[in-house]
Every structure is written in C-alpha cells, then in structure tokens.
PDB file of C-alpha atoms in Angstrom:
ATOM      1  CA  UNK A   1      22.095  33.130  17.672  1.00  0.00           C
ATOM      2  CA  UNK A   2      21.849  29.815  16.792  1.00  0.00           C
ATOM      3  CA  UNK A   3      23.299  29.525  13.341  1.00  0.00           C
ATOM      4  CA  UNK A   4      26.070  31.894  13.799  1.00  0.00           C
ATOM      5  CA  UNK A   5      27.274  30.278  17.183  1.00  0.00           C
ATOM      6  CA  UNK A   6      27.332  27.238  15.280  1.00  0.00           C
ATOM      7  CA  UNK A   7      29.296  28.665  12.453  1.00  0.00           C
ATOM      8  CA  UNK A   8      31.597  30.435  15.094  1.00  0.00           C
ATOM      9  CA  UNK A   9      32.155  27.015  16.845  1.00  0.00           C
ATOM     10  CA  UNK A  10      32.727  25.337  13.497  1.00  0.00           C
ATOM     11  CA  UNK A  11      35.458  28.021  12.361  1.00  0.00           C
ATOM     12  CA  UNK A  12      37.513  27.444  16.114  1.00  0.00           C
ATOM     13  CA  UNK A  13      37.046  23.416  15.448  1.00  0.00           C
ATOM     14  CA  UNK A  14      38.714  23.823  12.362  1.00  0.00           C
ATOM     15  CA  UNK A  15      41.580  26.292  13.647  1.00  0.00           C
ATOM     16  CA  UNK A  16      41.860  23.776  16.933  1.00  0.00           C
ATOM     17  CA  UNK A  17      42.345  21.125  14.563  1.00  0.00           C
ATOM     18  CA  UNK A  18      45.615  22.754  13.507  1.00  0.00           C
ATOM     19  CA  UNK A  19      46.390  23.908  17.186  1.00  0.00           C
ATOM     20  CA  UNK A  20      45.923  25.748  20.051  1.00  0.00           C
ATOM     21  CA  UNK A  21      43.506  29.147  19.726  1.00  0.00           C
ATOM     22  CA  UNK A  22      43.102  32.284  21.811  1.00  0.00           C
ATOM     23  CA  UNK A  23      39.782  33.984  21.320  1.00  0.00           C
ATOM     24  CA  UNK A  24      39.167  37.846  21.822  1.00  0.00           C
ATOM     25  CA  UNK A  25      35.326  38.307  22.853  1.00  0.00           C
ATOM     26  CA  UNK A  26      34.707  41.675  22.180  1.00  0.00           C
ATOM     27  CA  UNK A  27      31.227  43.544  23.334  1.00  0.00           C
ATOM     28  CA  UNK A  28      29.629  46.736  23.069  1.00  0.00           C
ATOM     29  CA  UNK A  29      28.273  48.427  25.830  1.00  0.00           C
ATOM     30  CA  UNK A  30      25.264  49.822  25.038  1.00  0.00           C
ATOM     31  CA  UNK A  31      21.885  49.078  26.738  1.00  0.00           C
ATOM     32  CA  UNK A  32      20.557  47.493  23.595  1.00  0.00           C
ATOM     33  CA  UNK A  33      22.951  44.671  23.792  1.00  0.00           C
ATOM     34  CA  UNK A  34      22.252  43.404  27.508  1.00  0.00           C
ATOM     35  CA  UNK A  35      20.029  40.679  26.432  1.00  0.00           C
ATOM     36  CA  UNK A  36      22.795  39.480  23.665  1.00  0.00           C
ATOM     37  CA  UNK A  37      25.524  39.689  26.374  1.00  0.00           C
ATOM     38  CA  UNK A  38      23.411  37.112  28.750  1.00  0.00           C
ATOM     39  CA  UNK A  39      22.326  34.917  25.962  1.00  0.00           C
ATOM     40  CA  UNK A  40      26.548  34.739  24.909  1.00  0.00           C
ATOM     41  CA  UNK A  41      27.134  34.035  28.537  1.00  0.00           C
ATOM     42  CA  UNK A  42      24.783  31.266  29.001  1.00  0.00           C
ATOM     43  CA  UNK A  43      26.098  29.706  25.656  1.00  0.00           C
ATOM     44  CA  UNK A  44      29.766  29.709  26.223  1.00  0.00           C
ATOM     45  CA  UNK A  45      29.263  26.329  28.104  1.00  0.00           C
ATOM     46  CA  UNK A  46      27.888  24.964  24.601  1.00  0.00           C
ATOM     47  CA  UNK A  47      30.649  26.050  23.078  1.00  0.00           C
ATOM     48  CA  UNK A  48      33.252  24.472  24.753  1.00  0.00           C
ATOM     49  CA  UNK A  49      31.139  21.337  25.108  1.00  0.00           C
ATOM     50  CA  UNK A  50      30.925  21.111  21.189  1.00  0.00           C
ATOM     51  CA  UNK A  51      34.668  21.452  21.044  1.00  0.00           C
ATOM     52  CA  UNK A  52      35.357  18.591  23.604  1.00  0.00           C
ATOM     53  CA  UNK A  53      37.623  20.893  25.858  1.00  0.00           C
ATOM     54  CA  UNK A  54      35.401  20.412  28.964  1.00  0.00           C
ATOM     55  CA  UNK A  55      37.534  17.741  30.585  1.00  0.00           C
ATOM     56  CA  UNK A  56      41.075  18.899  32.302  1.00  0.00           C
ATOM     57  CA  UNK A  57      43.444  16.998  29.386  1.00  0.00           C
ATOM     58  CA  UNK A  58      42.350  19.501  26.888  1.00  0.00           C
ATOM     59  CA  UNK A  59      41.168  22.715  28.619  1.00  0.00           C
ATOM     60  CA  UNK A  60      44.298  24.600  27.319  1.00  0.00           C
ATOM     61  CA  UNK A  61      44.054  24.408  23.558  1.00  0.00           C
ATOM     62  CA  UNK A  62      41.370  27.432  23.972  1.00  0.00           C
ATOM     63  CA  UNK A  63      42.095  30.670  25.805  1.00  0.00           C
ATOM     64  CA  UNK A  64      39.603  33.764  26.286  1.00  0.00           C
ATOM     65  CA  UNK A  65      39.557  36.469  27.041  1.00  0.00           C
ATOM     66  CA  UNK A  66      37.038  39.224  27.138  1.00  0.00           C
ATOM     67  CA  UNK A  67      37.110  43.270  26.738  1.00  0.00           C
ATOM     68  CA  UNK A  68      34.374  45.682  25.796  1.00  0.00           C
ATOM     69  CA  UNK A  69      33.725  49.426  24.361  1.00  0.00           C
ATOM     70  CA  UNK A  70      31.265  52.030  24.317  1.00  0.00           C
ATOM     71  CA  UNK A  71      33.085  55.212  24.693  1.00  0.00           C
ATOM     72  CA  UNK A  72      35.714  53.914  26.206  1.00  0.00           C
ATOM     73  CA  UNK A  73      37.687  50.437  26.400  1.00  0.00           C
ATOM     74  CA  UNK A  74      37.688  47.925  29.460  1.00  0.00           C
ATOM     75  CA  UNK A  75      39.556  44.623  29.546  1.00  0.00           C
ATOM     76  CA  UNK A  76      37.354  42.376  31.958  1.00  0.00           C
ATOM     77  CA  UNK A  77      40.264  39.657  31.411  1.00  0.00           C
ATOM     78  CA  UNK A  78      43.529  40.385  32.588  1.00  0.00           C
ATOM     79  CA  UNK A  79      44.778  37.554  31.110  1.00  0.00           C
ATOM     80  CA  UNK A  80      43.287  34.798  28.674  1.00  0.00           C
ATOM     81  CA  UNK A  81      41.789  31.987  30.572  1.00  0.00           C
ATOM     82  CA  UNK A  82      40.313  28.258  30.149  1.00  0.00           C
ATOM     83  CA  UNK A  83      37.849  28.707  33.018  1.00  0.00           C
ATOM     84  CA  UNK A  84      34.511  29.031  32.084  1.00  0.00           C
ATOM     85  CA  UNK A  85      33.616  30.788  35.539  1.00  0.00           C
ATOM     86  CA  UNK A  86      36.268  33.241  34.681  1.00  0.00           C
ATOM     87  CA  UNK A  87      34.530  33.912  31.259  1.00  0.00           C
ATOM     88  CA  UNK A  88      31.082  33.921  32.171  1.00  0.00           C
ATOM     89  CA  UNK A  89      31.614  36.670  35.140  1.00  0.00           C
ATOM     90  CA  UNK A  90      33.536  38.824  32.668  1.00  0.00           C
ATOM     91  CA  UNK A  91      30.876  38.814  30.617  1.00  0.00           C
ATOM     92  CA  UNK A  92      28.672  39.931  33.103  1.00  0.00           C
ATOM     93  CA  UNK A  93      31.143  42.414  34.479  1.00  0.00           C
ATOM     94  CA  UNK A  94      30.662  44.604  30.832  1.00  0.00           C
ATOM     95  CA  UNK A  95      29.026  47.531  31.939  1.00  0.00           C
ATOM     96  CA  UNK A  96      26.226  49.566  30.610  1.00  0.00           C
ATOM     97  CA  UNK A  97      27.535  53.053  28.431  1.00  0.00           C
ATOM     98  CA  UNK A  98      24.999  55.857  28.982  1.00  0.00           C
ATOM     99  CA  UNK A  99      26.830  57.743  26.246  1.00  0.00           C
ATOM    100  CA  UNK A 100      25.613  56.430  23.015  1.00  0.00           C
ATOM    101  CA  UNK A 101      29.117  56.739  21.458  1.00  0.00           C
ATOM    102  CA  UNK A 102      30.680  53.186  20.115  1.00  0.00           C
ATOM    103  CA  UNK A 103      34.558  53.152  19.733  1.00  0.00           C
ATOM    104  CA  UNK A 104      34.264  50.261  18.069  1.00  0.00           C
ATOM    105  CA  UNK A 105      37.513  49.950  15.460  1.00  0.00           C
ATOM    106  CA  UNK A 106      39.992  51.174  18.445  1.00  0.00           C
ATOM    107  CA  UNK A 107      38.634  48.751  20.395  1.00  0.00           C
ATOM    108  CA  UNK A 108      39.234  46.031  17.999  1.00  0.00           C
ATOM    109  CA  UNK A 109      42.680  47.250  17.533  1.00  0.00           C
ATOM    110  CA  UNK A 110      43.409  47.710  20.804  1.00  0.00           C
ATOM    111  CA  UNK A 111      41.985  44.373  21.903  1.00  0.00           C
ATOM    112  CA  UNK A 112      44.586  42.743  19.346  1.00  0.00           C
ATOM    113  CA  UNK A 113      47.179  44.833  20.276  1.00  0.00           C
ATOM    114  CA  UNK A 114      46.567  44.177  24.112  1.00  0.00           C
ATOM    115  CA  UNK A 115      46.239  40.177  24.011  1.00  0.00           C
ATOM    116  CA  UNK A 116      48.445  39.570  20.834  1.00  0.00           C
ATOM    117  CA  UNK A 117      51.776  38.731  23.331  1.00  0.00           C
ATOM    118  CA  UNK A 118      49.268  36.125  25.176  1.00  0.00           C
ATOM    119  CA  UNK A 119      48.663  34.828  21.581  1.00  0.00           C
ATOM    120  CA  UNK A 120      52.153  33.215  20.921  1.00  0.00           C
ATOM    121  CA  UNK A 121      52.501  29.908  19.883  1.00  0.00           C
ATOM    122  CA  UNK A 122      48.467  30.405  19.147  1.00  0.00           C
ATOM    123  CA  UNK A 123      46.192  31.237  16.602  1.00  0.00           C
ATOM    124  CA  UNK A 124      44.332  34.142  17.456  1.00  0.00           C
ATOM    125  CA  UNK A 125      40.520  35.034  16.561  1.00  0.00           C
ATOM    126  CA  UNK A 126      38.324  37.849  17.366  1.00  0.00           C
ATOM    127  CA  UNK A 127      34.014  37.644  18.011  1.00  0.00           C
ATOM    128  CA  UNK A 128      32.615  41.460  17.989  1.00  0.00           C
ATOM    129  CA  UNK A 129      29.202  41.310  19.330  1.00  0.00           C
ATOM    130  CA  UNK A 130      27.581  44.874  18.199  1.00  0.00           C
ATOM    131  CA  UNK A 131      24.318  46.026  17.264  1.00  0.00           C
ATOM    132  CA  UNK A 132      25.971  49.382  15.858  1.00  0.00           C
ATOM    133  CA  UNK A 133      28.480  49.622  13.384  1.00  0.00           C
ATOM    134  CA  UNK A 134      30.153  52.000  15.543  1.00  0.00           C
ATOM    135  CA  UNK A 135      30.774  56.117  15.412  1.00  0.00           C
ATOM    136  CA  UNK A 136      31.567  56.669  11.848  1.00  0.00           C
ATOM    137  CA  UNK A 137      34.457  59.295  13.122  1.00  0.00           C
ATOM    138  CA  UNK A 138      35.925  56.460  15.155  1.00  0.00           C
ATOM    139  CA  UNK A 139      35.811  54.544  12.188  1.00  0.00           C
ATOM    140  CA  UNK A 140      37.448  56.534   9.498  1.00  0.00           C
ATOM    141  CA  UNK A 141      40.094  57.459  12.277  1.00  0.00           C
ATOM    142  CA  UNK A 142      41.065  53.870  13.211  1.00  0.00           C
ATOM    143  CA  UNK A 143      39.748  52.058  10.494  1.00  0.00           C
ATOM    144  CA  UNK A 144      43.233  51.277   8.451  1.00  0.00           C
ATOM    145  CA  UNK A 145      45.103  50.584  11.658  1.00  0.00           C
ATOM    146  CA  UNK A 146      42.700  48.262  13.287  1.00  0.00           C
ATOM    147  CA  UNK A 147      43.181  46.206   9.881  1.00  0.00           C
ATOM    148  CA  UNK A 148      47.112  46.910   9.573  1.00  0.00           C
ATOM    149  CA  UNK A 149      46.880  45.386  13.500  1.00  0.00           C
ATOM    150  CA  UNK A 150      44.906  42.028  12.699  1.00  0.00           C
ATOM    151  CA  UNK A 151      46.760  41.302   9.488  1.00  0.00           C
ATOM    152  CA  UNK A 152      50.069  41.334  11.452  1.00  0.00           C
ATOM    153  CA  UNK A 153      48.632  39.292  14.678  1.00  0.00           C
ATOM    154  CA  UNK A 154      47.277  36.860  11.744  1.00  0.00           C
ATOM    155  CA  UNK A 155      43.732  37.216  14.130  1.00  0.00           C
ATOM    156  CA  UNK A 156      40.646  36.012  12.064  1.00  0.00           C
ATOM    157  CA  UNK A 157      37.320  38.244  13.230  1.00  0.00           C
ATOM    158  CA  UNK A 158      33.722  37.195  12.893  1.00  0.00           C
ATOM    159  CA  UNK A 159      30.929  39.527  14.049  1.00  0.00           C
ATOM    160  CA  UNK A 160      28.001  38.793  16.181  1.00  0.00           C
ATOM    161  CA  UNK A 161      24.538  41.060  15.680  1.00  0.00           C
ATOM    162  CA  UNK A 162      21.196  41.353  15.266  1.00  0.00           C
ATOM    163  CA  UNK A 163      20.307  44.948  13.634  1.00  0.00           C
ATOM    164  CA  UNK A 164      24.336  45.577  12.077  1.00  0.00           C
ATOM    165  CA  UNK A 165      23.712  46.718   8.597  1.00  0.00           C
ATOM    166  CA  UNK A 166      27.284  45.680   7.513  1.00  0.00           C
ATOM    167  CA  UNK A 167      28.825  48.817   8.138  1.00  0.00           C
ATOM    168  CA  UNK A 168      26.653  51.393   6.657  1.00  0.00           C
ATOM    169  CA  UNK A 169      25.113  54.435   8.795  1.00  0.00           C
ATOM    170  CA  UNK A 170      21.868  53.888   7.377  1.00  0.00           C
ATOM    171  CA  UNK A 171      19.919  51.444   5.877  1.00  0.00           C
ATOM    172  CA  UNK A 172      17.023  51.619   3.487  1.00  0.00           C
ATOM    173  CA  UNK A 173      13.704  49.896   3.753  1.00  0.00           C
ATOM    174  CA  UNK A 174      10.725  49.972   1.087  1.00  0.00           C
ATOM    175  CA  UNK A 175       7.329  50.123   2.917  1.00  0.00           C
ATOM    176  CA  UNK A 176       3.980  51.153   0.971  1.00  0.00           C
ATOM    177  CA  UNK A 177       0.919  51.936   3.375  1.00  0.00           C
ATOM    178  CA  UNK A 178      -1.297  49.344   2.943  1.00  0.00           C
ATOM    179  CA  UNK A 179      -4.625  52.158   2.363  1.00  0.00           C
ATOM    180  CA  UNK A 180      -2.811  54.791   0.356  1.00  0.00           C
TER     181      UNK A 180
END
C-alpha cells in the first residue's frame, strides 16, 4: 500500500490546491480485508500530516466519511468529519460479512448519492478498498447508474486493493510444473 497511499495523498493534495475536498472511504467487509483496514486506519494520520492538515486552522479543508459493503451497505460516519479519532473509529467499526457477497457497484453509487449533499462547495473523491471485483450480477445491474452518479457529482474514484484483477471474474496465470 505504500506507493498507492503516496499516490492518493498526491491526488488529494492536487485537489486541495483547487479548494476543499470531501473524501469517501468505501471498505469491503470481507474477512480477507481486516488486515488492510487496520493498515489504512494506521496510515490515515500520515495522510493528514503529509497534507499539512493536522493544525486546527486548516483542519476543515479535507473532510472524510466512511462506508462499507458486503451483502448490505453501511454508513459509519453520519456526517463528514475532519476528526482523526472519528475516522479511525469509523474504520474500526467496519463489520465482517460472512456471506461472501460483495455489492460493490451498488455501494459506490449509494455512497456518492448519500453524501453528495454534504459535499456542496467541495470536490468529492472516493477511495474503494477491496480485494475483489465485486458480485458480477450486482456489477452488471448497478454499474451504469454508478458511473452516472459519479459523473453527475464530479466524484473522482480511486481503488486500493492487493489482489483485485481489474474487474475480471478470472485471472489466468501460466505455470509449468518443474519436473514434467
């Protein structure tokens, strides 16, 4: 995540040069993401420090909300906040969803829709944290609506994930047995 976090920090910095920003973190609730959520929770401080937003005078320039998804969608911050303690607590509150379902496109669209009113006068950015491409049926059903929602809100979307295979349902890998 080091390089990806550096890149997201740089993108947010460029956006902040143009004005205030609201970032929406959307977390995958699957068990395989618990370590990733803990790592991101620990790095949130670093992002705010690198952006120079830890002083009271500039703390309102970047606000944050946290949502998550699995079989269902959940909001963990009712309103946008600059408080690092609230942000860390919201990330910690992301539950495990044992269903194995990942309604990613639906959650992305709902997150933008739910928080776009709070982003008035701010640029909107979203960071989707996942290790899967989501449920295929859900993606097919909600993808176009999700794209339209993001475009109408002028929301930039970034994805963090170690094993995501760029939206494909399968990954192919060439392997040759060393003895045969």
